[in-house]
Amino acid sequence: MRKHINKILIVATTLVATFGYAQSKQNDTINTGVIDVVKPYAPSISDAFKVKETPTLDDATTETKKDIKYNIFSFPVASTFTPSKGKAAVVEKAKPVKLFDNYATLGVGTYTTILGEVYLNHAISRNESVGGYVSHHSSAGDIDGIEFDNGFSDSKINVNYASRMRDMAWNVDGGFQYQKYNWYGVPDGEVLAAQTNNIDVDHTFYSAHFGGDISFEDTYINSGSVFFRRFGDNQGSGENRFIAKAKVDVPVNGEEISTSVKIDYLGGTFDQDFNNITDVEYGNFQVGLMPSYQLIRDDLTLNLGVSAYYLNDSNSGENKFYIYPNVTATYRLVSDVVIAYGGLQGDLIQNSYYDFATENPFVSPTLSIAPTDQQYNAYVGLKGKLSSTMSYNVSGSYASDQNKALFRTNAVRNYSDQRQYDYGNSFGIVYDNITTFGVSGEINVDINRNFNLGVKAEYFSYDSDNEAEAWNLPDVKGSLFLDYQINENWFAGANLFYTGERKDLLELEGAFIPTTSTPVTLDSYFDANAHAGYHINEQISVFAKANNIANNSYQRWQNTPVQGIQFLVGATFKFDFQ
């Protein structure tokens, strides 16, 4: 489409130029004149000198060439050599891997764990396809030392449709999710009171979503997408989220400015706040504009841009404007061996009940929801290849977040209207201005696609304005991932996680006792997991997994220990529809 527009512009420009030239000739004011010839023209022709084609030789040393005659005498020779017929070398071809469009997985394990998933995809035509998946993961819990139900369940269903044409591609999808968790993390001092009141600790979430996206080829409009989600729980909470995005190329003086546009609406309610006084309503409307220009010079790639946002708080009625830098750069110091990169960026982060519950399923339905103003995130680093199979990445960053959301354990409320999440067994959100300094390094090894290894380590240092600590943010994080295709049939892998110490708060309040707050340090923990499997044939595989191999009953969140060592076995079946 863009090519056709360019051709039309060229033809129009040529017609205008031609018409202008014709008009100027009609208005020419130069008069014609008469030239008189005084002397007649009398031309003459001279002889031409030519080189002879065959020059004569007059050399005394030149001799006459003599004819030479050759006589060849032939005689027979006996030979016993018999040449053999040649045969082309045979190249062994690897058996092509059979790819299937569908698969089903089923696994069972300790703690009454059930894992199941079915993925389906069907090509309607050459350019159309329809698919979907259903998944379920649940466990009965049975964590040692816990007096309350600590099981969980997570079920999902999704369907999608995709169409691919010559100049554009689009797809739509929709789905539903059901989750069930429990506020089982009651402190030891509150267990008896909770059992006496026979609290019901289950917390159920549900969400339904619908969305779609479209992309174009060779046009100024590159892509667009829309997304809507309805999220709620069994405590009367509800939240709506709508996001629309578009990416266009705006021509300016012969250059193209890549511009992203974003519309983000959030609105929701909670039946009551944490103090059980009134209900909670929240919501805002954001419009973002992010233009960016890319400059490429030899080994340097520079992206220059800004991010501008308009925010309307639907509850307070306040209108605010935010402008952030959006500059990134990469420079190849030594080809692919050493690449320097850096950036200075900022963003208006939309927080939501869905995001908080996804990160920490033990939150209470009494949260305060507000966006985070990330004023800047400056980072520099080096990345590249140590060899043909090994790459690295080291970086450092410094970020400033205004109104950053922090998880903190809710206080124990010793009141007559005590609810099931008022025993110090749930988490709330507090906001503070946080500056974060971090360094990280990682190494990845990829050998013949049969062996993949990745190691990453991160260190963080926080500075808060109002809160005593940056609650529940770890100072050190580390991870290791390993996948190994041993041979055609056997495969194995492992992943290890390390999380450093975090800070939290134990707070008590009541009608007849003074409010007390005690800082708590959560120990660092190490979680090791491994798996192995065997391909019986190209369609059927069996596998076994072991999680938390160290059998460490660590606490990711305060008062919520995890299950000990876990084992799971299962099988996967791949298939096609005929």
Coordinates of N, CA, C and O in Angstrom, one line a residue, residues 204-274:
T204 N -11.5 -17.4 46.6 CA -11.7 -17.9 45.2 C -11.6 -16.7 44.2 O -12.3 -15.7 44.5
F205 N -10.9 -16.8 43.2 CA -10.8 -15.8 42.1 C -11.4 -16.4 40.8 O -11.3 -17.6 40.5
Y206 N -12.0 -15.5 40.0 CA -12.4 -15.9 38.7 C -12.1 -14.7 37.8 O -12.2 -13.5 38.1
S207 N -11.9 -15.0 36.5 CA -11.6 -14.0 35.5 C -12.0 -14.5 34.2 O -11.9 -15.7 33.8
A208 N -12.5 -13.5 33.3 CA -12.9 -13.8 32.0 C -12.3 -12.7 31.1 O -12.4 -11.5 31.5
H209 N -11.8 -13.1 30.0 CA -11.1 -12.1 29.1 C -11.5 -12.3 27.6 O -11.8 -13.4 27.2
F210 N -11.4 -11.2 26.9 CA -11.6 -11.3 25.4 C -10.7 -10.3 24.8 O -10.5 -9.1 25.3
G211 N -10.0 -10.6 23.7 CA -9.1 -9.7 23.0 C -8.8 -10.1 21.6 O -9.2 -11.1 21.1
G212 N -8.1 -9.2 20.9 CA -7.7 -9.5 19.6 C -6.6 -8.5 19.1 O -6.4 -7.5 19.8
D213 N -5.9 -8.9 18.1 CA -4.9 -8.0 17.6 C -4.8 -8.2 16.1 O -5.2 -9.2 15.5
I214 N -4.2 -7.2 15.4 CA -4.1 -7.1 13.9 C -2.8 -6.5 13.6 O -2.3 -5.6 14.3
S215 N -2.2 -7.0 12.5 CA -0.9 -6.4 12.0 C -1.0 -6.3 10.5 O -1.6 -7.1 9.8
F216 N -0.3 -5.2 10.0 CA -0.3 -4.9 8.6 C 1.1 -4.9 8.0 O 2.1 -4.7 8.7
E217 N 1.1 -5.2 6.7 CA 2.4 -5.2 6.0 C 2.5 -4.0 5.1 O 1.5 -3.7 4.4
D218 N 3.6 -3.3 5.1 CA 3.9 -2.3 4.1 C 2.8 -1.1 4.2 O 2.4 -0.6 3.2
T219 N 2.5 -0.7 5.4 CA 1.6 0.4 5.6 C 2.1 1.3 6.7 O 3.0 0.8 7.5
Y220 N 1.6 2.5 6.9 CA 2.0 3.3 8.0 C 1.4 2.8 9.3 O 2.0 3.1 10.4
I221 N 0.3 2.1 9.3 CA -0.2 1.5 10.5 C 0.3 0.1 10.6 O 0.0 -0.8 9.8
N222 N 1.1 -0.1 11.7 CA 1.8 -1.4 11.8 C 0.9 -2.4 12.5 O 0.8 -3.6 12.0
S223 N 0.3 -2.1 13.6 CA -0.4 -3.1 14.4 C -1.4 -2.4 15.3 O -1.3 -1.2 15.6
G224 N -2.3 -3.2 15.9 CA -3.3 -2.7 16.8 C -3.8 -3.8 17.6 O -3.8 -5.0 17.2
S225 N -4.3 -3.6 18.9 CA -4.8 -4.6 19.7 C -5.8 -4.1 20.7 O -5.7 -2.9 21.1
V226 N -6.7 -4.9 21.1 CA -7.7 -4.6 22.2 C -7.7 -5.7 23.2 O -7.5 -6.9 22.8
F227 N -8.0 -5.4 24.4 CA -8.1 -6.5 25.5 C -9.0 -6.0 26.6 O -9.0 -4.9 27.0
F228 N -9.9 -6.9 27.0 CA -10.8 -6.6 28.1 C -10.8 -7.8 29.1 O -10.9 -9.0 28.6
R229 N -10.8 -7.5 30.4 CA -10.8 -8.6 31.4 C -11.8 -8.2 32.5 O -11.7 -7.0 33.0
R230 N -12.6 -9.1 33.0 CA -13.4 -9.0 34.2 C -12.8 -9.9 35.2 O -12.7 -11.1 35.0
F231 N -12.5 -9.3 36.4 CA -11.8 -10.1 37.4 C -12.6 -9.9 38.7 O -13.0 -8.8 39.0
G232 N -12.8 -11.0 39.5 CA -13.5 -10.8 40.8 C -13.2 -12.0 41.7 O -12.4 -12.9 41.4
D233 N -13.8 -12.0 42.9 CA -13.6 -13.0 43.9 C -14.9 -13.3 44.6 O -15.9 -12.8 44.4
N234 N -14.8 -14.3 45.6 CA -16.0 -14.7 46.3 C -16.2 -13.8 47.5 O -17.0 -14.1 48.4
Q235 N -15.5 -12.7 47.6 CA -15.7 -11.7 48.7 C -16.4 -10.4 48.2 O -16.4 -9.4 48.9
G236 N -17.0 -10.5 47.0 CA -17.8 -9.4 46.5 C -16.9 -8.3 45.8 O -17.4 -7.3 45.5
S237 N -15.7 -8.7 45.5 CA -14.8 -7.7 44.7 C -15.0 -7.9 43.2 O -15.4 -9.0 42.7
G238 N -14.8 -6.8 42.5 CA -15.0 -6.8 41.0 C -14.1 -5.8 40.4 O -13.9 -4.7 40.9
E239 N -13.5 -6.1 39.2 CA -12.6 -5.2 38.6 C -12.7 -5.4 37.0 O -12.8 -6.5 36.5
N240 N -12.7 -4.2 36.3 CA -12.8 -4.2 34.8 C -11.5 -3.6 34.4 O -11.0 -2.5 34.9
R241 N -10.9 -4.1 33.3 CA -9.7 -3.6 32.7 C -9.9 -3.6 31.2 O -10.2 -4.7 30.6
F242 N -9.6 -2.5 30.5 CA -9.7 -2.4 29.1 C -8.4 -1.7 28.6 O -8.1 -0.6 29.1
I243 N -7.8 -2.3 27.6 CA -6.5 -1.8 27.0 C -6.6 -1.8 25.5 O -7.0 -2.8 24.9
A244 N -6.3 -0.7 24.9 CA -6.3 -0.6 23.4 C -4.9 0.0 23.1 O -4.5 1.0 23.6
K245 N -4.2 -0.6 22.1 CA -2.9 -0.2 21.7 C -2.9 -0.1 20.1 O -3.5 -0.9 19.4
A246 N -2.0 0.8 19.6 CA -1.8 0.9 18.2 C -0.4 1.4 18.0 O 0.2 2.2 18.8
K247 N 0.2 1.0 16.9 CA 1.6 1.4 16.5 C 1.6 1.9 15.1 O 1.2 1.1 14.2
V248 N 2.0 3.1 14.9 CA 2.0 3.7 13.5 C 3.3 4.3 13.2 O 4.1 4.7 14.1
D249 N 3.6 4.5 11.9 CA 4.8 5.2 11.5 C 4.4 6.6 10.9 O 3.6 6.6 10.0
V250 N 4.9 7.7 11.5 CA 4.5 9.0 11.1 C 5.6 9.6 10.3 O 6.7 9.8 10.8
P251 N 5.4 9.9 9.0 CA 6.5 10.5 8.2 C 6.7 12.0 8.5 O 5.7 12.8 8.5
V252 N 7.9 12.4 8.8 CA 8.3 13.8 9.1 C 9.6 14.1 8.4 O 10.6 13.5 8.7
N253 N 9.5 15.0 7.4 CA 10.7 15.5 6.6 C 11.5 14.3 6.0 O 12.7 14.2 6.2
G254 N 10.8 13.3 5.5 CA 11.4 12.2 4.8 C 11.8 11.1 5.8 O 12.4 10.1 5.4
E255 N 11.6 11.3 7.1 CA 12.0 10.3 8.1 C 10.7 9.8 8.7 O 9.6 10.4 8.6
E256 N 10.8 8.6 9.3 CA 9.6 7.9 9.9 C 9.8 7.9 11.4 O 10.8 7.4 11.9
I257 N 8.8 8.4 12.1 CA 8.8 8.4 13.6 C 7.8 7.3 14.0 O 6.6 7.3 13.8
S258 N 8.4 6.2 14.6 CA 7.6 5.1 15.1 C 6.8 5.6 16.4 O 7.5 6.0 17.4
T259 N 5.5 5.5 16.4 CA 4.7 6.1 17.5 C 3.7 5.0 18.0 O 3.0 4.4 17.2
S260 N 3.7 4.8 19.3 CA 2.8 3.9 19.9 C 1.8 4.7 20.7 O 2.1 5.7 21.4
V261 N 0.5 4.3 20.6 CA -0.6 4.9 21.3 C -1.2 3.9 22.2 O -1.5 2.8 21.8
K262 N -1.5 4.3 23.4 CA -2.1 3.4 24.4 C -3.3 4.0 25.2 O -3.1 5.1 25.6
I263 N -4.4 3.3 25.3 CA -5.5 3.7 26.1 C -5.7 2.6 27.2 O -5.8 1.4 26.8
D264 N -5.7 3.0 28.5 CA -5.8 2.0 29.5 C -6.9 2.5 30.6 O -6.7 3.5 31.2
Y265 N -7.9 1.7 30.7 CA -9.0 2.0 31.7 C -9.0 0.9 32.7 O -9.0 -0.3 32.4
L266 N -9.1 1.4 34.0 CA -9.2 0.4 35.1 C -10.3 0.9 36.1 O -10.3 2.1 36.4
G267 N -11.2 0.1 36.5 CA -12.2 0.4 37.5 C -12.6 -0.8 38.3 O -12.8 -1.9 37.7
G268 N -12.8 -0.6 39.6 CA -13.1 -1.8 40.4 C -13.6 -1.3 41.8 O -13.6 -0.1 42.2
T269 N -14.2 -2.3 42.6 CA -14.7 -2.0 43.9 C -14.4 -3.2 44.8 O -14.2 -4.4 44.4
F270 N -14.2 -2.9 46.1 CA -14.1 -3.9 47.2 C -15.3 -3.6 48.1 O -15.6 -2.5 48.4
D271 N -15.9 -4.7 48.7 CA -17.0 -4.5 49.6 C -16.7 -3.7 50.8 O -17.6 -3.0 51.3
Q272 N -15.4 -3.8 51.3 CA -15.1 -3.0 52.5 C -13.6 -2.8 52.5 O -12.8 -3.5 51.9
D273 N -13.2 -1.8 53.3 CA -11.7 -1.6 53.5 C -11.2 -2.4 54.6 O -12.0 -3.2 55.2
F274 N -9.9 -2.3 54.9 CA -9.4 -3.2 55.9 C -9.9 -2.9 57.3 O -10.0 -3.8 58.1

